Coordinates of C-alpha atoms and ligand atoms in Angstrom, one line a residue:
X1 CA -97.4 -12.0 -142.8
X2 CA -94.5 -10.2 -140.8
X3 CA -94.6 -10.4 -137.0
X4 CA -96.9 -8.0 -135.8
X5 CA -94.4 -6.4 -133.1
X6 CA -92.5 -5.3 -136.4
X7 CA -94.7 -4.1 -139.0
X8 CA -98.0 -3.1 -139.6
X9 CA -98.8 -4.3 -142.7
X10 CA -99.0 -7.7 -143.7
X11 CA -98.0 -8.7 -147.3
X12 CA -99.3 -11.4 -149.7
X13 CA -98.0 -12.6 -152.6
X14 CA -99.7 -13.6 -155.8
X15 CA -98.8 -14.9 -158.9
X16 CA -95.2 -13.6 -158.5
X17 CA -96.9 -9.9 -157.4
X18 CA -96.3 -8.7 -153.6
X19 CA -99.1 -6.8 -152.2
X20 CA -99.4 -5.0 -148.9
X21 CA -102.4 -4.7 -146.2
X22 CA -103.0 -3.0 -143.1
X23 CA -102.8 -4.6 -140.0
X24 CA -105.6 -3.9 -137.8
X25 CA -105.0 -4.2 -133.9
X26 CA -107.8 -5.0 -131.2
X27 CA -107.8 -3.4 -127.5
X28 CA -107.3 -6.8 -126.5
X29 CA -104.3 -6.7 -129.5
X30 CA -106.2 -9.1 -131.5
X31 CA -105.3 -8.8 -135.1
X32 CA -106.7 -8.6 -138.3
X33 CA -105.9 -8.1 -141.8
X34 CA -107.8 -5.3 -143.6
X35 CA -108.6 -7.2 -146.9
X36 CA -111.3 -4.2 -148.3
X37 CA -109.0 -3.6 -150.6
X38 CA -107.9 -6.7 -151.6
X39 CA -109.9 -7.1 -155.5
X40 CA -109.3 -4.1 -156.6
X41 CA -105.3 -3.9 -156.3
X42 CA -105.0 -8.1 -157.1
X43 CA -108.3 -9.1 -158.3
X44 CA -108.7 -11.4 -156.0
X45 CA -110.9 -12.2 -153.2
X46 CA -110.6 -14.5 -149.8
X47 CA -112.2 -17.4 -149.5
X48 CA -113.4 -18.7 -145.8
X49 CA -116.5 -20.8 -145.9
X50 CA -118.0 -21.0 -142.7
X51 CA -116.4 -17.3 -141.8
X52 CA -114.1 -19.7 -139.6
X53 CA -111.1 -17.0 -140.2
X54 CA -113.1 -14.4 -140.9
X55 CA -113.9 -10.9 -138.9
X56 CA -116.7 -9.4 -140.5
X57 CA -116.4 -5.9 -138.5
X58 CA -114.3 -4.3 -135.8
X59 CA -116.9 -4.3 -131.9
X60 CA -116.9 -2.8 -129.1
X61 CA -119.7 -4.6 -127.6
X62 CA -118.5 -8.3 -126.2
X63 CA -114.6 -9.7 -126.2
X64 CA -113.8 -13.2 -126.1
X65 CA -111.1 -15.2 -125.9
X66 CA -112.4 -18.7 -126.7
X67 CA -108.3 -20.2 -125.8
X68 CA -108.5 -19.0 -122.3
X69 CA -112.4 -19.0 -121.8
X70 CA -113.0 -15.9 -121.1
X71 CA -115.9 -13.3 -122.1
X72 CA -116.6 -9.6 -121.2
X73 CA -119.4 -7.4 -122.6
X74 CA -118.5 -3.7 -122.5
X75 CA -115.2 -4.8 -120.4
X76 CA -117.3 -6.5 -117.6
X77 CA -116.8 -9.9 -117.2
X78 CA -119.7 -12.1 -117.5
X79 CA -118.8 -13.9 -114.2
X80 CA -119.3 -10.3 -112.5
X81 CA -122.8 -9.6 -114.0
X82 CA -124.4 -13.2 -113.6
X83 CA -123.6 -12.6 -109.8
X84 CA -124.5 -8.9 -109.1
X85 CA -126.4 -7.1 -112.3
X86 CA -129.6 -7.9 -113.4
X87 CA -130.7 -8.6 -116.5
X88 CA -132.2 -5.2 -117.1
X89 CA -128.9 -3.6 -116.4
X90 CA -126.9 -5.8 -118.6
X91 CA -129.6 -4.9 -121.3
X92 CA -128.6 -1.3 -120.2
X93 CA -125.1 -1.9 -120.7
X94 CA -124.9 -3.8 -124.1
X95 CA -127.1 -1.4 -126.2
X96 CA -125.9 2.4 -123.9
X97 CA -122.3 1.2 -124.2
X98 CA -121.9 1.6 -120.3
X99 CA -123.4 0.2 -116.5
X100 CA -126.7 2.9 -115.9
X101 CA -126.2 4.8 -112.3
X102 CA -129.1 4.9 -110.4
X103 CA -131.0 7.7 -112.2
X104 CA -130.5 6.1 -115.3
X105 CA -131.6 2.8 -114.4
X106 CA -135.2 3.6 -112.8
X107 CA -135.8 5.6 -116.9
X108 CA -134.9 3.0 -118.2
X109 CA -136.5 0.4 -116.5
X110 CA -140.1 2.7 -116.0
X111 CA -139.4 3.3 -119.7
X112 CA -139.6 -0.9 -120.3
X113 CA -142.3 -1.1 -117.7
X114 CA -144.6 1.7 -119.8
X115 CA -144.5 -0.7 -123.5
X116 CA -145.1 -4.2 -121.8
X117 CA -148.8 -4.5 -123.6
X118 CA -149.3 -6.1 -127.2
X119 CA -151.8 -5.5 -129.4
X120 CA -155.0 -7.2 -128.6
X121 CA -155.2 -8.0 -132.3
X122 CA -151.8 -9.8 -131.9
X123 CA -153.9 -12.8 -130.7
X124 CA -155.6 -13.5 -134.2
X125 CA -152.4 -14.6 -135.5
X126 CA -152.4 -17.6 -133.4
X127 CA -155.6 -18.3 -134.8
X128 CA -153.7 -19.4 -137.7
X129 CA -151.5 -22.1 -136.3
X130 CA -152.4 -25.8 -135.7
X131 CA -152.1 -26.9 -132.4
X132 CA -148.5 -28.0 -131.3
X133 CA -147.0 -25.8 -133.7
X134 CA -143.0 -25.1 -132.8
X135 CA -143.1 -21.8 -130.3
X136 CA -140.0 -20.3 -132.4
X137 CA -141.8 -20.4 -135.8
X138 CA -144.5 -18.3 -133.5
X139 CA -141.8 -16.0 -132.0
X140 CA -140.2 -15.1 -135.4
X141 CA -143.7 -14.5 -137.3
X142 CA -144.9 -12.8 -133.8
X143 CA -141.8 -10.3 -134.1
X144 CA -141.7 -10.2 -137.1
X145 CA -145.7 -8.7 -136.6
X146 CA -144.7 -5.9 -134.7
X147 CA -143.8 -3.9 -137.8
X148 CA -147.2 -4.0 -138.9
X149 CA -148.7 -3.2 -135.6
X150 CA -145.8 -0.3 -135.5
X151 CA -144.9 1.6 -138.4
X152 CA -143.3 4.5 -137.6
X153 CA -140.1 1.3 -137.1
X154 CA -140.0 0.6 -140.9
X155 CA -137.3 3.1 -142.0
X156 CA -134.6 2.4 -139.5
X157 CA -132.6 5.3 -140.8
X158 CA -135.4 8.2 -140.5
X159 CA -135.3 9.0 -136.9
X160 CA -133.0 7.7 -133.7
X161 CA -136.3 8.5 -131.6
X162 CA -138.4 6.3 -133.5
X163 CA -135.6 3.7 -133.6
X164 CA -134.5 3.9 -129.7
X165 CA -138.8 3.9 -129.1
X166 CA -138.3 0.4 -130.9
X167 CA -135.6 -1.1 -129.4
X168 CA -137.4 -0.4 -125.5
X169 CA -140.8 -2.0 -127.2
X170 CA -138.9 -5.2 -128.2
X171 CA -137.2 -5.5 -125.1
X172 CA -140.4 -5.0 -123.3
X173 CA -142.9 -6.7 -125.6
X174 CA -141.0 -9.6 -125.6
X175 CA -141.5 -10.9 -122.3
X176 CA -145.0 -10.5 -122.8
X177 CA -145.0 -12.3 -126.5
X178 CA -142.8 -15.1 -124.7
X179 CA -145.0 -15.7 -121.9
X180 CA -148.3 -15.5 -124.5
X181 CA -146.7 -18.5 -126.5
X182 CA -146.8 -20.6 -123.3
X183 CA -150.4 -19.8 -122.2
X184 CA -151.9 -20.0 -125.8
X185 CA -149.6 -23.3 -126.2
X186 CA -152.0 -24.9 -123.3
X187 CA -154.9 -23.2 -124.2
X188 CA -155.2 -20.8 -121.4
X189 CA -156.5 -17.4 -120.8
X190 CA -153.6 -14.8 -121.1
X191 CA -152.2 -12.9 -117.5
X192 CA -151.7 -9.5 -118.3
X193 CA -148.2 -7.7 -117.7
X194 CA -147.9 -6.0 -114.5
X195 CA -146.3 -3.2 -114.5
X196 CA -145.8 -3.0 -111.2
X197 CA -143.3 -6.0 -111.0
X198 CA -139.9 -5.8 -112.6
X199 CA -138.8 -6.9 -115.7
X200 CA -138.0 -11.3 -114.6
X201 CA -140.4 -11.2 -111.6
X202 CA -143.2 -9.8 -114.7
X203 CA -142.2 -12.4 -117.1
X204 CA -142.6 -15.4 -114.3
X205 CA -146.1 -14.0 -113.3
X206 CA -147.2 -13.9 -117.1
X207 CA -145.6 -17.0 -117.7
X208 CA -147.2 -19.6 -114.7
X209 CA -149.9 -17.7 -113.1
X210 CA -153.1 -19.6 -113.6
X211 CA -156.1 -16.9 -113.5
X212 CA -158.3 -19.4 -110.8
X213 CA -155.2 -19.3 -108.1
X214 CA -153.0 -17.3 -106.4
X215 CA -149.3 -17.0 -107.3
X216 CA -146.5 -16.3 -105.3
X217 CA -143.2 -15.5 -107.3
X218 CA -140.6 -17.7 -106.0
X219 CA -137.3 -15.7 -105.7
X220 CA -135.3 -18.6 -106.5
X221 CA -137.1 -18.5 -110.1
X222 CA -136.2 -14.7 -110.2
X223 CA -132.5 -15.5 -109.3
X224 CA -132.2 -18.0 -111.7
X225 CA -134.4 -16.5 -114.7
X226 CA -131.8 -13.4 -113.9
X227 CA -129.0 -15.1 -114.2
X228 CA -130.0 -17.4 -117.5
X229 CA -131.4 -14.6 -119.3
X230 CA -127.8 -12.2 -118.3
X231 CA -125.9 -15.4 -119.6
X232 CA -127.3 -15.7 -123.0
X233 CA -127.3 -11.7 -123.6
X234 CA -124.7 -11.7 -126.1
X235 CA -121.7 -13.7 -127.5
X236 CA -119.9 -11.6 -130.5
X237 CA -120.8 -12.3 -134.1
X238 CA -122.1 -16.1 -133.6
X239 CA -125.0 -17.3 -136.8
X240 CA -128.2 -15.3 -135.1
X241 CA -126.0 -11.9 -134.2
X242 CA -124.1 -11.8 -137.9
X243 CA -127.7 -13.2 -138.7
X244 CA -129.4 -9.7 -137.2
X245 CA -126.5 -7.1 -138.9
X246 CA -126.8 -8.6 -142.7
X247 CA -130.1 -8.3 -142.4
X248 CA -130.0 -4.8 -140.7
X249 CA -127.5 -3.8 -143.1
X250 CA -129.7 -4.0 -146.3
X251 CA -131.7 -1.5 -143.9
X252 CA -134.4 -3.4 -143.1
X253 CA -136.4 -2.6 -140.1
X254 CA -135.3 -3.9 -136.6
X255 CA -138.5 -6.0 -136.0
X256 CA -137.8 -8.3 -139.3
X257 CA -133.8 -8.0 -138.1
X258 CA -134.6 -9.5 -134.7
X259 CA -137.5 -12.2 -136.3
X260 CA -134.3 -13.4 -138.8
X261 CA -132.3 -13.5 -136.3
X262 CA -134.3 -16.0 -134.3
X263 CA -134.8 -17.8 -137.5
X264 CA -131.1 -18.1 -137.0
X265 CA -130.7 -19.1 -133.3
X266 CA -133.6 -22.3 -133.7
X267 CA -131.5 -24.4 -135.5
X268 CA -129.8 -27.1 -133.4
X269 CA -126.4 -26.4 -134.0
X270 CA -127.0 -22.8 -132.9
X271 CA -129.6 -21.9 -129.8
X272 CA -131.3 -24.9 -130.5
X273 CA -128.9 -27.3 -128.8
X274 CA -130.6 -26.6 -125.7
X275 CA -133.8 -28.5 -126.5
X276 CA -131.8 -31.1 -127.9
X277 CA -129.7 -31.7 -125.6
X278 CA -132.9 -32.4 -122.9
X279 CA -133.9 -35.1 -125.4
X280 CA -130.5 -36.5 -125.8
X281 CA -130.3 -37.5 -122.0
X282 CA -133.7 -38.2 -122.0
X283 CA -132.7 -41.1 -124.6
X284 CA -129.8 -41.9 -123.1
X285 CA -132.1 -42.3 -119.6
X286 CA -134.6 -44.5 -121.3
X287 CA -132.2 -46.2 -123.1
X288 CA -130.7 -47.4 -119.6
X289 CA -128.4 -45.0 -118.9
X290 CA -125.5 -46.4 -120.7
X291 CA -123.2 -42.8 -121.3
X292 CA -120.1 -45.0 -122.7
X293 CA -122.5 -45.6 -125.9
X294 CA -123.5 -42.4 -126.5
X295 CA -120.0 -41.5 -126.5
X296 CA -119.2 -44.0 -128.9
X297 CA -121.9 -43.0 -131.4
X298 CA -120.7 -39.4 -130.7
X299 CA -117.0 -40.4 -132.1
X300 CA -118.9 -42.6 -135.1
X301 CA -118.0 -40.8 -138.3
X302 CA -120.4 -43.1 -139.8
X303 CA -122.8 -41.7 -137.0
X304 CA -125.1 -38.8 -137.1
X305 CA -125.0 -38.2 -133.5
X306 CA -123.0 -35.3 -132.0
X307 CA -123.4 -34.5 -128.6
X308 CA -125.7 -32.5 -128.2
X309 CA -124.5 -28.9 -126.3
X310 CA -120.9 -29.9 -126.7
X311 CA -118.2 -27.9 -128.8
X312 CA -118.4 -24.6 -130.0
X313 CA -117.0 -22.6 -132.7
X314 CA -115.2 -20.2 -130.6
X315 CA -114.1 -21.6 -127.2
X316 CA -111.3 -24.2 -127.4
X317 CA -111.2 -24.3 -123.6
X318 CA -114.1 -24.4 -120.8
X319 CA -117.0 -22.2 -121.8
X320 CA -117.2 -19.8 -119.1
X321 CA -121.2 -19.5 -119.1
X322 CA -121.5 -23.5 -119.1
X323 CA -119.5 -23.3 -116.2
X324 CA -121.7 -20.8 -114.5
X325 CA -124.6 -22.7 -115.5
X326 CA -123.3 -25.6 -114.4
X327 CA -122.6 -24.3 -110.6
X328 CA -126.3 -22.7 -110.7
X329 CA -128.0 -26.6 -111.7
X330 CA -126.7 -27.6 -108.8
X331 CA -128.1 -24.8 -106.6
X332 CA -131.5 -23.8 -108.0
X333 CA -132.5 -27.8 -108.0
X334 CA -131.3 -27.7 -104.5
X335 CA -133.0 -24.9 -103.6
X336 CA -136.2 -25.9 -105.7
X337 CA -135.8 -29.8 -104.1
X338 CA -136.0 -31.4 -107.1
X339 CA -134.0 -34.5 -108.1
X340 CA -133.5 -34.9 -112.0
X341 CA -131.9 -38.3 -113.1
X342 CA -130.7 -36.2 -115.9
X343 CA -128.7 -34.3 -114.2
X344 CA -126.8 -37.3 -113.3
X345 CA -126.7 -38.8 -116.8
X346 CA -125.1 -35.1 -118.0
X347 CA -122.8 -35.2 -115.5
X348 CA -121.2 -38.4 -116.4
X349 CA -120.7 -37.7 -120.0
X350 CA -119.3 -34.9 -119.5
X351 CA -116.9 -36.5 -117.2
X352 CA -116.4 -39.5 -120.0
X353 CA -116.1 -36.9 -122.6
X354 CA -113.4 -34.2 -121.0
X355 CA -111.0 -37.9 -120.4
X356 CA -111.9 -38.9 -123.5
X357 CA -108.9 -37.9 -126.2
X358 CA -111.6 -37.8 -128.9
X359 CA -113.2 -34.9 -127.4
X360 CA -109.6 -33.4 -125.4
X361 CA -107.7 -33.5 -129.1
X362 CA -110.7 -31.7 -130.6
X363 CA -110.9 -28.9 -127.7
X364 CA -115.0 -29.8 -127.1
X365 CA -116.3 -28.9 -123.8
X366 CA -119.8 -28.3 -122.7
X367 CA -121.2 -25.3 -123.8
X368 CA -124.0 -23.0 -122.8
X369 CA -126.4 -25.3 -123.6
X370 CA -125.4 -28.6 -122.0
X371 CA -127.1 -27.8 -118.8
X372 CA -129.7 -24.7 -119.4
X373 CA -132.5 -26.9 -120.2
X374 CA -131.8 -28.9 -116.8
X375 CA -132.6 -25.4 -115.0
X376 CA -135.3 -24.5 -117.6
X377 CA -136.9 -27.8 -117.1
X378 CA -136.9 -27.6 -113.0
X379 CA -138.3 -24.2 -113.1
X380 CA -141.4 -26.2 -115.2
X381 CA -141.2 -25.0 -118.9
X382 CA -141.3 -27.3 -121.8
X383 CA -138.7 -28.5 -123.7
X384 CA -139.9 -26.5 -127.3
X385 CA -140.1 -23.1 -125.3
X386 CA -135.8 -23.5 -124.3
X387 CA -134.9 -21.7 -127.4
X388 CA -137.5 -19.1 -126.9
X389 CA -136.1 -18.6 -123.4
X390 CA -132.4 -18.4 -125.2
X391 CA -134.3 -15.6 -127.4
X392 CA -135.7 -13.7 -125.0
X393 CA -131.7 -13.4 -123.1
X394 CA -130.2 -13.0 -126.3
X395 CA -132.4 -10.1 -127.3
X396 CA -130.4 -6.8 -126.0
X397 CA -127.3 -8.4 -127.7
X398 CA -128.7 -8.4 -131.4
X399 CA -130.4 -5.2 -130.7
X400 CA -126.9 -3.6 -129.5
X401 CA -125.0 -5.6 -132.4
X402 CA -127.4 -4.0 -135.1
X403 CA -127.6 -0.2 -133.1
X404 CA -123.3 -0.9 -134.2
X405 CA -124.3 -2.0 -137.6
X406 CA -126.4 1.3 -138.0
X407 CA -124.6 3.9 -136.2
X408 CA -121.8 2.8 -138.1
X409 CA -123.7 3.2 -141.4
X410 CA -122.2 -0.2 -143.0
X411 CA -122.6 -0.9 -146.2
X412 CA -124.9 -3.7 -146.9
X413 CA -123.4 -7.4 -146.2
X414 CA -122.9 -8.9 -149.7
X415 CA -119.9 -11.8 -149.7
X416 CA -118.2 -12.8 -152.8
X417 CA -117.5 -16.6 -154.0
X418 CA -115.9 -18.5 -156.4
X419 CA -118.1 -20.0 -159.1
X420 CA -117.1 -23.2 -159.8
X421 CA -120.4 -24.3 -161.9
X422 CA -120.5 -24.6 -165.5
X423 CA -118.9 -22.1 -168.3
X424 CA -120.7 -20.6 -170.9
X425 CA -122.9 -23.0 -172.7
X426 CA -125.6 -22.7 -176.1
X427 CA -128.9 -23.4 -174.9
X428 CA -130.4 -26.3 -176.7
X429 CA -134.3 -26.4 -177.6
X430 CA -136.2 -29.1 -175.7
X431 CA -136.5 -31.4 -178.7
X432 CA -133.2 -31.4 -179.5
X433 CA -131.9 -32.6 -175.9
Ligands
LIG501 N1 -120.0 -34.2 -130.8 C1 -119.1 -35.0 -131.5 N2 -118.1 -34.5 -132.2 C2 -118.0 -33.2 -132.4 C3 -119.0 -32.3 -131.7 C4 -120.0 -32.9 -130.9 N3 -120.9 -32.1 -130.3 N4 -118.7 -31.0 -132.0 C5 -117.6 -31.0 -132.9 N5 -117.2 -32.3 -133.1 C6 -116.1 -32.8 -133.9 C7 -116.4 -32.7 -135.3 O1 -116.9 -33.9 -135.8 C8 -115.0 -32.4 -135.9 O2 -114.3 -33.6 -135.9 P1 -113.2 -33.9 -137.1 O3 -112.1 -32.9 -136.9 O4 -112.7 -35.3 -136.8 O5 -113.9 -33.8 -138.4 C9 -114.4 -31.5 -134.9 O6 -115.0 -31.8 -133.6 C10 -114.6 -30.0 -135.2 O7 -116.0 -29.8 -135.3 P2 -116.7 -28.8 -136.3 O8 -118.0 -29.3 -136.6 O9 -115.8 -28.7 -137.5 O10 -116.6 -27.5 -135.5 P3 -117.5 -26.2 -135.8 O11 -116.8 -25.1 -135.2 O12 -117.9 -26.1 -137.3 O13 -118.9 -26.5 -135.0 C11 -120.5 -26.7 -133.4 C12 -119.2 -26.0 -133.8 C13 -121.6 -26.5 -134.5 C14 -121.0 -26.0 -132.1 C15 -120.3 -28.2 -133.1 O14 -119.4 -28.3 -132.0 C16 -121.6 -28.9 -132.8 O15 -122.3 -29.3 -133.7 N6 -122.0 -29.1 -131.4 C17 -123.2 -29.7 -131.1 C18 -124.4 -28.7 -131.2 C19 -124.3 -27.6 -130.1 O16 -124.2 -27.9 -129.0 N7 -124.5 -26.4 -130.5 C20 -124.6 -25.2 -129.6 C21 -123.4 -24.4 -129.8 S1 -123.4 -23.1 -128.6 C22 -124.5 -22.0 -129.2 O17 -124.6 -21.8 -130.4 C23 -125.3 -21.2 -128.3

């Protein structure tokens, strides 16, 4: 490839052959090389398992620059909204494309506030599950429901009414599902949204009101709950968004879009990490503490163990959320007076990991996940509802990843690969092999 400051084309040779390919250039001068056309003029095709190298469509949603640690959604950096926009906003902001004035905010929000009920008959399904049954295999069959309860959503492509009607009953049913997963989880009557409360103070009420008593919603939950949920609102084309615009670009409807791509986000190496990582520490507590031998196991090829909420694809430097987060652990259990041992125990590995050159040489650093659940646990949820929580935050960022998808009218998402099985061969009748 020519340097980009002289040419806009880069060129590949094959077998002898020179071919050429369009540079394409970011805002933020990124660049990438416009392979669409790379079978038909060499017969070719890329290879990249993993997508490590791979940029599956141009965005104008989130930028970041995982060398210098730094993300911005729609321009705005992500340390600006965690302090002064709230969650709603930053919904706002990822799906319209720009910060709502004032006008546009209270529609917006009164426009969440009117779809916060579910279905009455939404509480068969759970009917169905045994008791202790993981809360994200709920949330993606619960989701995943709503097409059946709504649909005028099935064709995604009929009307951008129906489809924007969709995207404001997601973002204000989910609360709702969320906190329903919790009470039926313990076997408690349901609290009913209030529409009369905005959208984190509604959540909380739903989520930890007890129908015999009074509850007051603590604005330290609020500030906190703000903040989490605004921190996991979107991050580019990670597993669960790329998850979301494959499956939105065979033009299936946005309820089963956002159910796969929670599917996605459970797995431990995605959203998961956040439950794991609370049950790493707690081993490492009752295993008395000792960080050096977790770090040991962690660098153990012959060892399983990772370290949990450490690493990420993308950032090679500080992760600018877990940084955030980080700051905000220390305040809300301040604020809240609680004292986890935990908190402690995460502390120090991180600070045996980052002077470690296992973990320097390979660029891993805490990531958004190392000290969520700490927060998450303080405020009094269970460890299996962390990657609900990550869900319910992540939420406005598929939605606006697959409104790009659509508007964009992509084709449908269908990789290539390189067979490497067997050639041809003569089947042989049973008795014969
Ligand atoms: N602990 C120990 N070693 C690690 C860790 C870890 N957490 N993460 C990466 N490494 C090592 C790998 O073993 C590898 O070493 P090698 O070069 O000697 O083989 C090197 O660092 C690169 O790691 P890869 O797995 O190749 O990096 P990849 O980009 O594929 O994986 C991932 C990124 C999945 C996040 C990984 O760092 C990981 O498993 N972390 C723990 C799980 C986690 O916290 N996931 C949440 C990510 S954030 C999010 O999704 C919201």
């Amino acid at each position: 490839m020519e340097s980009a400051s002289k040419s806009d084309k880069a060129r590949l040779e094959i077998n002898g052959k020179t071919y050429e390919l369009p540079l394409i250039y970011g805002t933020e001068n990124e660049i990438g090389i416009d392979i669409s056309t790379l079978r038909s003029q060499t017969g070719a095709v890329t290879v990249d398992i993993g997508y490590k190298n791979t940029g599956s469509t141009t965005s104008s949603i989130t930028y970041l620059d995982g060398e210098k640690g730094i993300l911005r959604h729609r321009g705005y950096s992500i340390e600006d909204l965690a302090e002064n926009a709230t969650f709603l906003e930053v919904a706002y902001l990822l799906i319209n494309g720009k910060l709502p004035n004032a006008q546009e905010y209270s529609d917006w929000d009164n426009q969440i506030r009117n779809h916060t009920l579910v279905n009455e008959d939404m509480q068969n399904i759970f009917k169905a599950w045994p008791t202790g049954s993981h809360p994200m295999g709920q949330l993606t069959a619960l989701i995943s429901s709503l097409s059946s309860f709504y649909p005028d959503s099935l064709d995604p492509y009929r009307d951008v009414d129906d489809q924007h009607r969709t995207i404001r009953r997601l973002i204000a049913k989910m609360p709702t599902i969320v906190a329903m997963l919790m009470k039926k989880a313990k076997g408690h009557p349901l609290i009913y949204p209030s529409n009369n409360l905005d959208y984190v103070s509604n959540f909380l009420n739903m989520t930890f009101k007890n129908v015999t008593e009074d509850y007051e919603i603590d604005p330290v939950f609020v500030e906190a709950m703000n903040k989490l949920l605004i921190l996991h609102a979107d991050h580019e084309q990670n597993c669960s968004a790329s998850t979301v615009r494959i499956v939105g670009s065979s033009h299936s409807n946005l309820y089963a879009c956002i159910s796969a791509g929670i599917a996605a986000l459970w797995g431990p190496l995605h959203g998961g990490a956040n439950q794991k990582v609370i049950e790493m520490l707690e081993a490492i507590k009752e295993d008395g503490g000792d960080v050096t031998k977790y770090i040991l196991k962690a660098k153990d090829k012959d060892d399983p163990f990772r370290l949990m909420g450490f690493g990420h694809r993308v950032y090679k430097n500080y992760d600018p959320r877990a940084r955030i987060i980080k700051k905000s652990c220390d305040d809300i259990l301040n604020k809240l007076g609680v004292q986890d041992p935990i908190l402690n125990i995460a502390k120090e590995l991180e600070e045996t990991a980052l002077a470690d050159d296992y973990f320097v040489e390979r660029k891993l650093f805490p990531n958004v996940d190392f000290y969520s659940g700490i927060i998450y646990r303080a405020m009094g949820f269970p460890v299996e509802m962390f990657t609900v929580l990550f869900a319910l935050g992540r939420l406005p960022g598929w939605i606006a990843q697959w409104q790009e998808m659509r508007d964009e009218n992509q084709p449908i998402g269908r990789p290539r690969q390189i067979y490497v099985g067997e050639v041809n061969r003569e089947f042989v009748p049973m008795q014969n092999r």
